[in-house]
């Protein structure tokens, strides 16, 4: 029995009751406050800068809407910049979301978000080819056409205070995505501007917090008769879940209130006849010329928003010097598995189908196009000589002209099934090849095995040439090299990407597996005569067939099928037409306009030949105008990737 005083015996009980009461009060408080935490983010951050780039010399940062996608030959990329201050709880958020509000029009089927390593851009000056190159794709959204919001999970990116830039794209052919910009917010109304939502709880933010009904349509302005408006000043954000972090300028007094309901009935034949005298200066070093004719079978797209120019002003120079392009920001460099941190590796297979020595063909191509090639593509077959050859190693190691090798090997003498089972002659060659690579060439290089296999598939079981046989052959070759100590091969699965093959029931069986494939590639060519493959760069990248509407286009398919793999256009070119010589330079200009609509593509390798098996000419200098357009294209900031980084 305890003889402690009553007061001392009661004290633990009192303390316990007080502690329990305090816990209950805290729980209630947390519950009440936490109701907000559980249904709303801890921190809401609006953009410090947002604008979309059209590849044309005027800025869009003051407009109340953002556009991503392509229409009638123009491509739009939305850029967003957020300044993240103190993180909720002082730790990285358990969940971070980037949210966009639809601002009229139907959303396209694919919307992608990419990281932009460069932060040295501003909405007032974002225009033309000065827009920064895109980095890693963070995610693809598949919204319903009338969704009110599009959400991307950016938790892996937002780990500390700092400035973060992103790009929003929609592959060409999918239509235009229109989102509310920060200028669309109005005091006392629902917040619709782009937002970063940072949560310390890790809970996904319910859609009702931002609203799922679309904002009123905000059409673009009429064609500018004076200087485009400049963006209003923005304040550095301070984390606050309830208060917008930007000013809210009033909308222009003459802002349109309706959106076009149908495509134009006629196609413009020229751009504006004059340039605003108080707007941005017309570049003095602009591409050589604008096409004199437009394709007659343009793909169907969403109507071009009212006010978008369809051609440059008349009177632009026809033979300017090579432009002084802005440098990539920051310097893009190759990383693991040769994937560039931003931008696109630029390469060539020079002098293809000719007897010109490889070094001579490469140097001639680089001299006439005005720049070094980051990737050199060469072809090997059979079980004779090993590779890289001495000449190829010299090309890769040329002082002051470093290059990455892309070697293409096609085994011969045995079926795919036989090689997969361990054909003795092929295995002996692979062992000899591995010994040569490990001894002579430790640098990383691209290697593809029997590119474009679709054309040789024999679907009958037991043929030795089924799609499954190909996949097993590819696996065997890569695994044999790895078992022999080769660690510097970056493996590439290269498809033919011919639409009739893409929809065959065996097509998916070709893929060897993520563990033996580092990059996914495809070969695609543009035709300069109307018919199959006629159009612009976007048509080539997402080619479809009217008789096979289920095929989404190769880029869309690859982005969905291989979301973690970098993509490469392993061969591309434009076939010359004597009757339509303006198409090739037009196509090269469309690459500059549209390349960043496909941010998963991290390498493009041109196939330069005076004649293919059908006698068609893809040379970039088939005409002076074509060469001029290609030279300008090669200086695009997206293709300035440093190999020494």
XYZ file of C-alpha atoms in Angstrom:
645
model
C 0.000 0.000 0.000
C 1.292 3.455 -0.895
C 1.599 6.076 1.826
C 2.424 8.950 -0.521
C 0.545 12.174 0.123
C -2.676 12.495 -1.783
C -1.299 15.470 -3.737
C 1.689 13.431 -4.895
C -0.469 10.469 -5.805
C -2.798 12.700 -7.865
C -0.058 14.544 -9.733
C 0.700 11.840 -12.332
C -3.006 11.469 -12.932
C -3.409 15.218 -13.402
C -0.402 15.327 -15.677
C -1.772 12.427 -17.626
C -5.183 14.068 -17.929
C -3.599 17.347 -19.009
C -1.447 15.565 -21.550
C -4.415 13.630 -22.855
C -6.513 16.788 -23.079
C -3.697 18.562 -24.856
C -3.393 15.694 -27.298
C -7.133 15.796 -27.937
C -7.030 19.551 -28.479
C -4.034 19.154 -30.761
C -5.742 16.390 -32.656
C -8.845 18.490 -33.087
C -6.746 21.463 -34.112
C -4.793 19.376 -36.553
C -8.017 17.905 -37.799
C -9.530 21.306 -38.330
C -6.399 22.770 -39.831
C -5.522 19.485 -41.370
C -8.783 19.462 -43.252
C -7.167 22.128 -45.304
C -3.873 20.250 -45.456
C -5.628 17.123 -46.598
C -7.675 18.893 -49.248
C -5.300 21.664 -50.298
C -1.587 22.064 -50.849
C 0.692 23.506 -48.210
C 2.215 25.949 -50.696
C 0.879 27.418 -53.899
C 3.370 29.095 -56.246
C 2.474 30.975 -59.390
C 4.924 31.423 -62.270
C 7.381 34.273 -62.332
C 7.451 33.998 -66.136
C 5.184 32.245 -68.614
C 4.985 32.600 -72.380
C 4.783 30.535 -75.519
C 7.283 30.568 -78.365
C 6.267 30.402 -82.023
C 9.752 30.528 -83.500
C 8.891 34.018 -84.737
C 10.427 37.332 -83.686
C 7.854 38.598 -81.225
C 7.111 37.833 -77.596
C 3.833 36.506 -76.155
C 4.510 36.947 -72.440
C 1.788 39.532 -71.868
C -1.013 37.420 -73.281
C -3.528 35.820 -70.879
C -3.249 32.407 -72.517
C -0.529 29.897 -73.270
C -0.453 27.670 -76.347
C 1.253 24.346 -77.024
C 1.031 22.337 -80.214
C 0.985 23.024 -83.936
C -1.413 24.341 -86.519
C -1.002 25.270 -90.169
C 2.766 25.016 -90.144
C 3.435 26.944 -86.946
C 4.559 25.311 -83.710
C 3.980 26.658 -80.206
C 5.881 25.682 -77.056
C 4.850 26.978 -73.649
C 7.603 27.905 -71.193
C 7.040 28.227 -67.439
C 9.390 29.451 -64.741
C 8.793 29.107 -60.991
C 10.861 30.469 -58.124
C 10.521 28.162 -55.134
C 11.392 29.691 -51.778
C 11.087 28.060 -48.378
C 9.708 24.552 -48.644
C 6.791 23.477 -46.453
C 8.163 22.085 -43.220
C 11.704 22.859 -44.344
C 11.927 19.544 -46.212
C 11.392 18.449 -49.796
C 7.669 18.102 -50.501
C 6.257 14.619 -50.366
C 4.265 15.527 -53.469
C 4.653 18.324 -55.988
C 2.261 18.945 -58.864
C 2.306 21.335 -61.787
C -1.243 22.272 -62.764
C -2.532 23.947 -65.901
C -6.084 25.213 -66.504
C -7.654 24.779 -69.913
C -8.523 28.129 -71.455
C -10.822 27.203 -74.312
C -10.751 24.734 -77.167
C -10.404 20.971 -76.964
C -7.234 19.540 -75.457
C -5.054 17.343 -77.679
C -4.616 13.646 -76.947
C -1.007 14.035 -75.760
C 0.475 16.820 -73.654
C 4.074 16.498 -72.461
C 6.039 18.296 -69.754
C 9.821 18.668 -70.036
C 12.459 20.083 -67.758
C 14.271 23.120 -69.158
C 17.798 23.302 -67.687
C 18.260 26.922 -68.757
C 16.665 29.610 -66.595
C 18.136 32.620 -68.370
C 15.014 33.443 -70.322
C 12.254 35.975 -69.666
C 8.699 36.189 -70.917
C 9.246 39.700 -72.291
C 12.004 38.520 -74.635
C 11.161 34.868 -75.329
C 10.816 34.767 -79.109
C 12.290 33.257 -82.216
C 15.195 30.871 -81.999
C 16.315 32.288 -78.660
C 14.077 29.895 -76.725
C 16.120 27.463 -74.601
C 16.442 23.798 -75.625
C 14.402 21.215 -73.763
C 15.781 18.627 -71.370
C 14.314 15.447 -69.905
C 10.649 14.673 -70.459
C 9.005 14.439 -67.037
C 5.666 13.021 -68.065
C 2.923 12.686 -70.649
C -0.697 13.545 -69.900
C -3.553 11.935 -71.823
C -6.417 14.338 -71.053
C -9.985 14.138 -72.181
C -10.716 16.916 -74.692
C -12.771 19.001 -72.239
C -10.843 18.394 -69.015
C -10.598 21.564 -66.964
C -7.063 20.912 -65.725
C -3.968 19.006 -66.725
C -1.762 17.779 -63.880
C 1.879 16.631 -63.910
C 3.667 15.024 -60.980
C 6.979 16.881 -60.541
C 7.857 15.473 -57.118
C 11.221 14.070 -58.297
C 12.233 17.524 -59.544
C 11.255 19.895 -56.720
C 13.656 18.858 -53.989
C 15.033 22.221 -52.818
C 14.514 25.950 -53.042
C 15.520 27.411 -56.380
C 14.346 28.394 -59.843
C 12.729 25.757 -62.036
C 11.846 26.029 -65.722
C 9.542 23.719 -67.647
C 8.200 23.398 -71.172
C 4.765 22.182 -72.226
C 4.457 20.605 -75.660
C 1.885 18.713 -77.695
C 3.117 16.588 -80.606
C 2.170 18.079 -83.929
C -0.921 16.556 -85.440
C -2.659 16.404 -82.071
C -4.064 19.937 -82.162
C -3.533 22.926 -79.891
C -3.544 22.976 -76.120
C -4.628 26.327 -74.694
C -4.000 27.109 -71.042
C -4.557 30.142 -68.857
C -1.484 32.292 -68.262
C -0.767 34.241 -65.087
C -2.253 37.310 -66.781
C -5.603 35.501 -66.852
C -5.982 35.683 -63.060
C -8.155 38.477 -61.746
C -8.393 39.652 -58.120
C -11.293 38.052 -56.309
C -11.845 35.328 -58.913
C -10.884 31.695 -59.121
C -7.154 31.215 -59.689
C -6.559 29.726 -63.115
C -2.932 30.524 -63.804
C -0.290 27.776 -63.919
C 0.678 26.680 -60.434
C 3.103 24.544 -58.522
C 1.371 22.847 -55.588
C 3.726 21.595 -52.891
C 2.382 19.241 -50.226
C 4.158 18.124 -47.068
C 1.550 15.408 -46.523
C 2.144 13.551 -49.768
C -1.542 13.540 -50.580
C -2.633 14.216 -54.122
C -4.393 17.540 -54.384
C -8.077 17.020 -55.210
C -9.119 18.562 -58.525
C -11.819 20.671 -56.870
C -9.158 22.836 -55.245
C -8.319 24.309 -58.622
C -11.627 23.731 -60.328
C -12.428 21.395 -63.192
C -14.598 23.684 -65.253
C -12.741 25.423 -68.057
C -11.990 29.092 -67.886
C -13.797 31.305 -70.381
C -12.191 31.142 -73.789
C -9.527 33.790 -74.245
C -8.794 34.106 -77.959
C -5.535 35.528 -79.235
C -5.330 39.097 -80.409
C -5.966 40.268 -83.944
C -2.935 40.553 -86.215
C -0.677 43.134 -84.606
C -0.693 46.535 -86.192
C 1.741 47.847 -83.637
C 4.316 46.458 -81.300
C 3.225 43.358 -79.420
C 2.543 44.133 -75.754
C 5.320 43.539 -73.295
C 4.909 41.449 -70.194
C 4.024 43.183 -66.984
C 6.571 43.109 -64.177
C 6.370 40.134 -61.859
C 7.291 39.877 -58.242
C 9.512 37.243 -56.704
C 7.173 34.640 -55.268
C 6.726 34.060 -51.600
C 5.122 30.786 -50.637
C 1.481 31.271 -49.772
C -1.396 28.877 -50.274
C -4.019 31.544 -50.584
C -2.529 34.660 -52.201
C -1.471 35.014 -55.797
C 2.204 35.860 -56.142
C 1.899 37.977 -59.291
C 0.232 41.226 -60.213
C -3.010 41.104 -62.186
C -2.903 43.548 -65.073
C -6.209 44.479 -66.635
C -6.987 42.790 -69.968
C -6.540 44.881 -73.121
C -9.570 47.041 -73.847
C -9.881 45.631 -77.349
C -9.441 41.981 -76.373
C -11.633 39.685 -78.532
C -14.487 37.895 -76.830
C -15.069 35.044 -79.274
C -13.025 32.189 -80.671
C -13.148 31.114 -84.322
C -15.510 28.197 -84.854
C -14.223 26.984 -88.207
C -11.030 26.790 -90.192
C -10.345 29.513 -92.762
C -11.944 28.835 -96.131
C -8.898 30.062 -98.035
C -5.195 29.585 -97.455
C -3.002 32.670 -97.116
C -0.555 33.148 -99.968
C 1.779 35.488 -98.137
C 2.504 37.004 -94.789
C 1.997 40.617 -93.686
C 3.266 43.183 -96.155
C 4.748 45.378 -93.427
C 6.376 44.819 -90.071
C 5.390 46.969 -87.089
C 7.756 49.914 -86.974
C 7.872 49.964 -83.186
C 7.935 46.208 -82.649
C 10.904 43.881 -82.517
C 13.306 44.383 -85.370
C 13.132 41.999 -88.304
C 16.214 39.766 -88.044
C 18.951 40.780 -90.441
C 20.232 37.228 -90.552
C 17.130 35.181 -91.230
C 16.897 31.917 -93.205
C 17.470 32.270 -96.916
C 13.915 32.247 -98.237
C 10.342 31.246 -97.535
C 8.722 28.573 -99.716
C 7.026 29.950 -102.776
C 4.356 27.263 -102.715
C 2.528 25.419 -99.965
C 1.776 21.666 -99.955
C -1.569 20.960 -101.530
C -2.418 18.089 -99.212
C -1.770 19.696 -95.867
C -2.887 17.502 -92.972
C -6.085 18.488 -91.229
C -5.399 20.466 -88.052
C -7.211 22.720 -85.651
C -7.958 26.132 -87.130
C -5.100 28.550 -86.965
C -5.933 31.051 -84.217
C -6.799 34.441 -85.563
C -3.757 36.644 -85.741
C -1.060 34.019 -86.176
C 1.152 34.863 -89.148
C 1.525 32.132 -91.764
C 4.571 33.516 -93.517
C 7.290 36.052 -92.757
C 6.900 39.649 -93.886
C 7.654 40.273 -97.543
C 11.013 41.682 -98.438
C 13.090 39.521 -96.136
C 16.646 38.910 -97.350
C 17.044 36.050 -99.810
C 20.731 35.318 -99.334
C 21.812 36.356 -95.846
C 25.073 35.360 -94.183
C 25.066 32.535 -91.654
C 23.143 33.889 -88.644
C 24.723 34.473 -85.269
C 22.472 32.219 -83.255
C 22.198 32.549 -79.496
C 24.162 29.885 -77.621
C 22.383 27.055 -75.905
C 21.555 27.933 -72.294
C 23.022 26.280 -70.415
C 25.534 24.273 -72.453
C 23.888 20.943 -73.182
C 26.175 17.939 -72.759
C 25.977 14.173 -73.084
C 25.409 12.185 -69.921
C 24.887 8.548 -69.091
C 24.191 6.334 -72.130
C 25.037 9.313 -74.355
C 21.733 11.025 -73.529
C 22.120 14.815 -73.781
C 21.056 16.829 -70.751
C 19.160 19.060 -73.160
C 18.958 19.500 -76.874
C 19.437 16.981 -79.677
C 22.572 15.253 -80.985
C 23.069 16.216 -84.644
C 24.601 13.640 -86.960
C 24.988 12.212 -90.459
C 25.656 9.123 -92.532
C 27.657 10.949 -95.231
C 28.143 9.809 -98.807
C 25.820 6.848 -98.369
C 25.652 4.382 -101.309
C 28.873 5.835 -102.754
C 32.502 4.709 -102.896
C 33.777 7.969 -101.418
C 36.134 7.280 -98.489
C 34.259 7.818 -95.238
C 36.589 10.484 -93.847
C 36.465 12.408 -97.123
C 32.673 12.189 -97.259
C 32.324 13.361 -93.650
C 34.720 16.296 -93.983
C 33.084 17.345 -97.247
C 29.648 17.266 -95.598
C 30.827 19.264 -92.584
C 32.545 21.843 -94.776
C 29.544 22.491 -96.985
C 27.059 22.560 -94.086
C 29.167 24.802 -91.870
C 29.412 22.737 -88.688
C 30.807 19.568 -87.131
C 28.576 16.539 -86.769
C 28.149 15.160 -83.255
C 27.247 11.670 -84.531
C 28.878 9.741 -87.380
C 26.806 6.821 -88.721
C 28.426 3.863 -90.511
C 27.248 0.415 -91.588
C 28.796 -3.056 -91.256
C 27.600 -6.518 -92.146
C 28.697 -10.122 -91.890
C 31.347 -11.807 -89.762
C 34.466 -10.552 -91.514
C 36.185 -7.416 -90.253
C 35.627 -6.129 -86.744
C 34.619 -2.586 -85.881
C 35.143 0.242 -85.114
C 37.658 0.316 -87.935
C 40.859 2.325 -87.655
C 39.287 5.024 -89.839
C 36.184 5.196 -87.634
C 38.282 5.470 -84.476
C 40.203 8.349 -86.082
C 36.901 10.054 -86.936
C 35.733 9.755 -83.338
C 39.044 11.025 -81.943
C 39.924 13.743 -84.446
C 41.583 16.539 -82.425
C 39.198 19.448 -81.988
C 36.365 17.556 -83.678
C 35.163 14.947 -81.229
C 32.332 12.737 -82.513
C 30.200 9.852 -81.294
C 30.163 6.732 -83.446
C 26.861 5.155 -84.424
C 27.665 1.723 -85.863
C 25.113 -0.450 -87.576
C 25.762 -4.204 -87.804
C 23.721 -6.648 -89.868
C 24.599 -10.311 -89.237
C 24.606 -12.618 -92.242
C 25.026 -16.319 -92.865
C 22.510 -17.508 -90.276
C 18.866 -16.913 -89.479
C 17.752 -14.829 -86.518
C 16.584 -17.954 -84.727
C 19.912 -19.699 -85.336
C 21.907 -16.756 -83.967
C 19.627 -16.593 -80.924
C 20.353 -20.276 -80.244
C 24.115 -19.659 -80.373
C 25.221 -20.146 -83.966
C 28.918 -21.130 -83.596
C 30.246 -18.934 -86.402
C 28.368 -15.879 -85.179
C 29.381 -16.437 -81.549
C 33.028 -16.782 -82.564
C 32.772 -13.468 -84.401
C 31.092 -11.785 -81.432
C 33.887 -12.970 -79.136
C 36.474 -11.577 -81.548
C 34.515 -8.333 -81.843
C 34.308 -7.990 -78.057
C 38.056 -8.498 -77.679
C 38.699 -5.811 -80.304
C 36.340 -3.284 -78.678
C 37.660 -3.771 -75.134
C 41.265 -3.505 -76.334
C 41.005 -0.710 -78.896
C 37.984 1.528 -78.273
C 36.776 2.170 -74.715
C 34.699 5.243 -75.626
C 30.905 4.853 -75.519
C 29.292 4.402 -78.939
C 25.889 3.608 -80.378
C 25.311 0.130 -81.809
C 22.215 -1.190 -83.518
C 21.707 -4.789 -84.623
C 20.070 -5.384 -88.017
C 18.229 -2.084 -88.328
C 14.800 -1.977 -89.987
C 13.989 -5.645 -89.353
C 10.295 -5.320 -90.270
C 11.012 -5.727 -93.978
C 12.515 -9.185 -93.442
C 10.000 -10.680 -91.028
C 8.484 -13.994 -92.099
C 5.620 -14.498 -89.707
C 5.225 -18.271 -90.108
C 6.325 -20.184 -87.017
C 9.559 -22.064 -87.605
C 10.743 -19.779 -90.404
C 13.647 -18.555 -88.307
C 12.706 -14.987 -89.233
C 9.720 -14.201 -87.028
C 9.520 -10.997 -85.012
C 10.152 -13.027 -81.863
C 13.244 -14.582 -83.490
C 14.559 -11.075 -84.160
C 14.048 -10.010 -80.546
C 15.867 -13.107 -79.272
C 18.718 -12.557 -81.768
C 19.155 -8.952 -80.622
C 19.164 -10.079 -76.976
C 21.746 -12.762 -77.651
C 24.139 -10.388 -79.414
C 24.029 -7.724 -76.696
C 24.268 -10.232 -73.848
C 27.174 -12.056 -75.520
C 29.103 -8.800 -75.872
C 28.379 -7.879 -72.264
C 29.448 -11.325 -71.042
C 32.689 -10.806 -72.960
C 33.375 -7.601 -71.026
C 32.014 -4.932 -73.393
C 30.525 -2.141 -71.278
C 30.680 0.876 -73.602
C 28.077 -0.179 -76.167
C 24.903 1.934 -76.084
C 22.351 -0.328 -77.750
C 19.767 1.059 -80.176
C 16.635 -0.673 -81.435
C 16.054 0.850 -84.900
C 12.639 0.372 -86.537
C 11.774 0.958 -90.183
C 8.595 2.795 -89.091
C 6.680 2.066 -92.283
C 3.010 2.413 -91.368
C 1.797 -0.859 -92.918
C 4.336 -2.774 -90.828
C 3.550 -0.852 -87.643
C 0.024 -2.265 -87.506
C 0.953 -5.897 -88.153
C -0.006 -8.309 -85.335
C 3.656 -9.280 -84.897
C 4.996 -5.710 -84.677
C 5.146 -5.521 -80.867
C 7.059 -8.840 -80.755
C 10.120 -7.211 -82.343
C 11.155 -5.409 -79.163
C 14.048 -7.225 -77.428
C 13.392 -5.850 -73.920
C 14.277 -2.855 -71.786
C 17.282 -4.583 -70.241
C 19.107 -4.890 -73.574
C 17.851 -1.710 -75.300
C 19.189 1.710 -74.270
C 17.646 3.873 -77.024
C 14.660 3.379 -79.339
C 15.032 4.693 -82.894
C 13.220 4.804 -86.185
C 14.033 5.704 -89.796
C 11.759 8.045 -91.704
C 11.982 10.058 -94.907
C 10.025 12.923 -96.429
C 8.896 12.907 -100.051
C 8.797 16.086 -102.104
C 6.058 14.907 -104.457
C 2.472 14.730 -103.192
C 1.443 11.349 -101.852
C 2.697 9.126 -99.055
C 5.186 10.940 -96.828
C 4.586 14.414 -98.263
C 4.416 17.256 -95.771
C 6.500 18.878 -93.076
C 8.718 17.597 -90.263
C 5.747 16.916 -87.985
C 4.164 14.690 -90.616
C 7.367 12.671 -90.839
C 7.666 12.294 -87.082
C 4.067 11.176 -86.516
C 3.173 9.711 -89.883
C -0.217 8.048 -90.065
C -2.207 6.375 -92.795
C -5.765 7.221 -93.754
C -6.562 3.543 -94.155
C -5.178 2.727 -90.697
C -6.480 5.403 -88.351
C -5.674 3.290 -85.298
C -1.937 3.948 -85.703
C -1.174 7.033 -83.581
C 2.080 8.021 -85.289
C 5.498 6.667 -84.411
C 6.460 9.374 -81.930
C 3.177 9.058 -80.056
C 3.469 5.271 -80.028
C 7.086 5.289 -78.846
C 6.423 7.923 -76.168
C 3.662 5.732 -74.771
C 5.351 2.362 -75.283
C 8.835 3.381 -74.055
C 8.310 6.241 -71.573
C 11.777 5.838 -69.999
C 13.810 5.515 -73.202
C 15.452 8.322 -75.194
C 14.342 8.364 -78.816
C 16.456 8.776 -81.941
C 15.695 9.393 -85.594
C 18.441 7.053 -86.787
C 17.948 7.891 -90.457
C 16.067 10.785 -91.962
C 16.187 12.698 -95.193
C 14.174 14.540 -97.807
C 13.945 13.060 -101.294
C 14.535 15.617 -104.034
C 11.896 16.395 -106.644
C 12.718 18.205 -109.863
C 9.098 19.323 -110.156
C 8.872 20.636 -106.571
C 12.345 21.875 -105.663
C 10.984 24.246 -103.043
C 9.819 21.414 -100.793
C 13.219 20.368 -99.429
C 14.171 23.845 -98.116
C 10.615 24.230 -96.827
C 11.007 20.950 -94.952
C 14.321 21.967 -93.375
C 12.720 25.184 -92.138
C 9.860 23.166 -90.664
C 12.387 21.145 -88.632
C 13.568 24.336 -86.958
C 9.971 25.288 -86.213
C 8.835 21.900 -84.936
C 11.740 19.888 -83.556
C 11.046 20.807 -79.940
C 7.464 19.581 -80.233
C 9.075 16.132 -79.897
C 11.176 16.514 -76.741
C 11.844 12.791 -76.284
C 13.930 12.801 -79.454
C 17.541 13.227 -78.342
C 19.400 12.466 -81.575
C 18.784 12.978 -85.316
C 21.073 11.463 -87.948
C 20.704 12.517 -91.587
C 21.146 9.970 -94.393
C 22.910 11.869 -97.183
C 23.017 10.044 -100.503
C 22.901 10.988 -104.197
C 20.808 7.885 -104.863
C 19.123 5.197 -102.824
C 18.078 1.810 -104.169
C 15.274 3.550 -106.058
C 17.559 6.269 -107.385
C 16.202 9.033 -105.146
C 18.473 11.872 -103.989
C 18.480 13.024 -100.351
C 21.581 15.235 -100.495
C 21.216 18.443 -98.529
C 22.871 20.360 -101.384
C 20.648 19.106 -104.202
C 19.838 22.810 -104.680
C 21.457 25.966 -103.330
C 18.260 26.899 -101.536
C 18.108 23.495 -99.835
C 21.723 23.746 -98.704
C 21.168 27.242 -97.325
C 18.138 26.112 -95.339
C 19.997 23.081 -93.967
C 22.996 25.212 -92.957
C 20.725 27.538 -91.014
C 18.969 24.580 -89.419
C 22.249 23.075 -88.236
C 22.957 26.201 -86.192
C 19.703 25.932 -84.225
C 20.384 26.059 -80.466
C 18.627 22.726 -79.976
C 21.453 21.023 -81.897
C 24.321 22.546 -79.923
C 25.215 19.661 -77.647
C 28.743 19.568 -76.231
C 30.418 16.159 -76.381
C 33.080 17.038 -73.819
C 30.645 17.736 -70.960
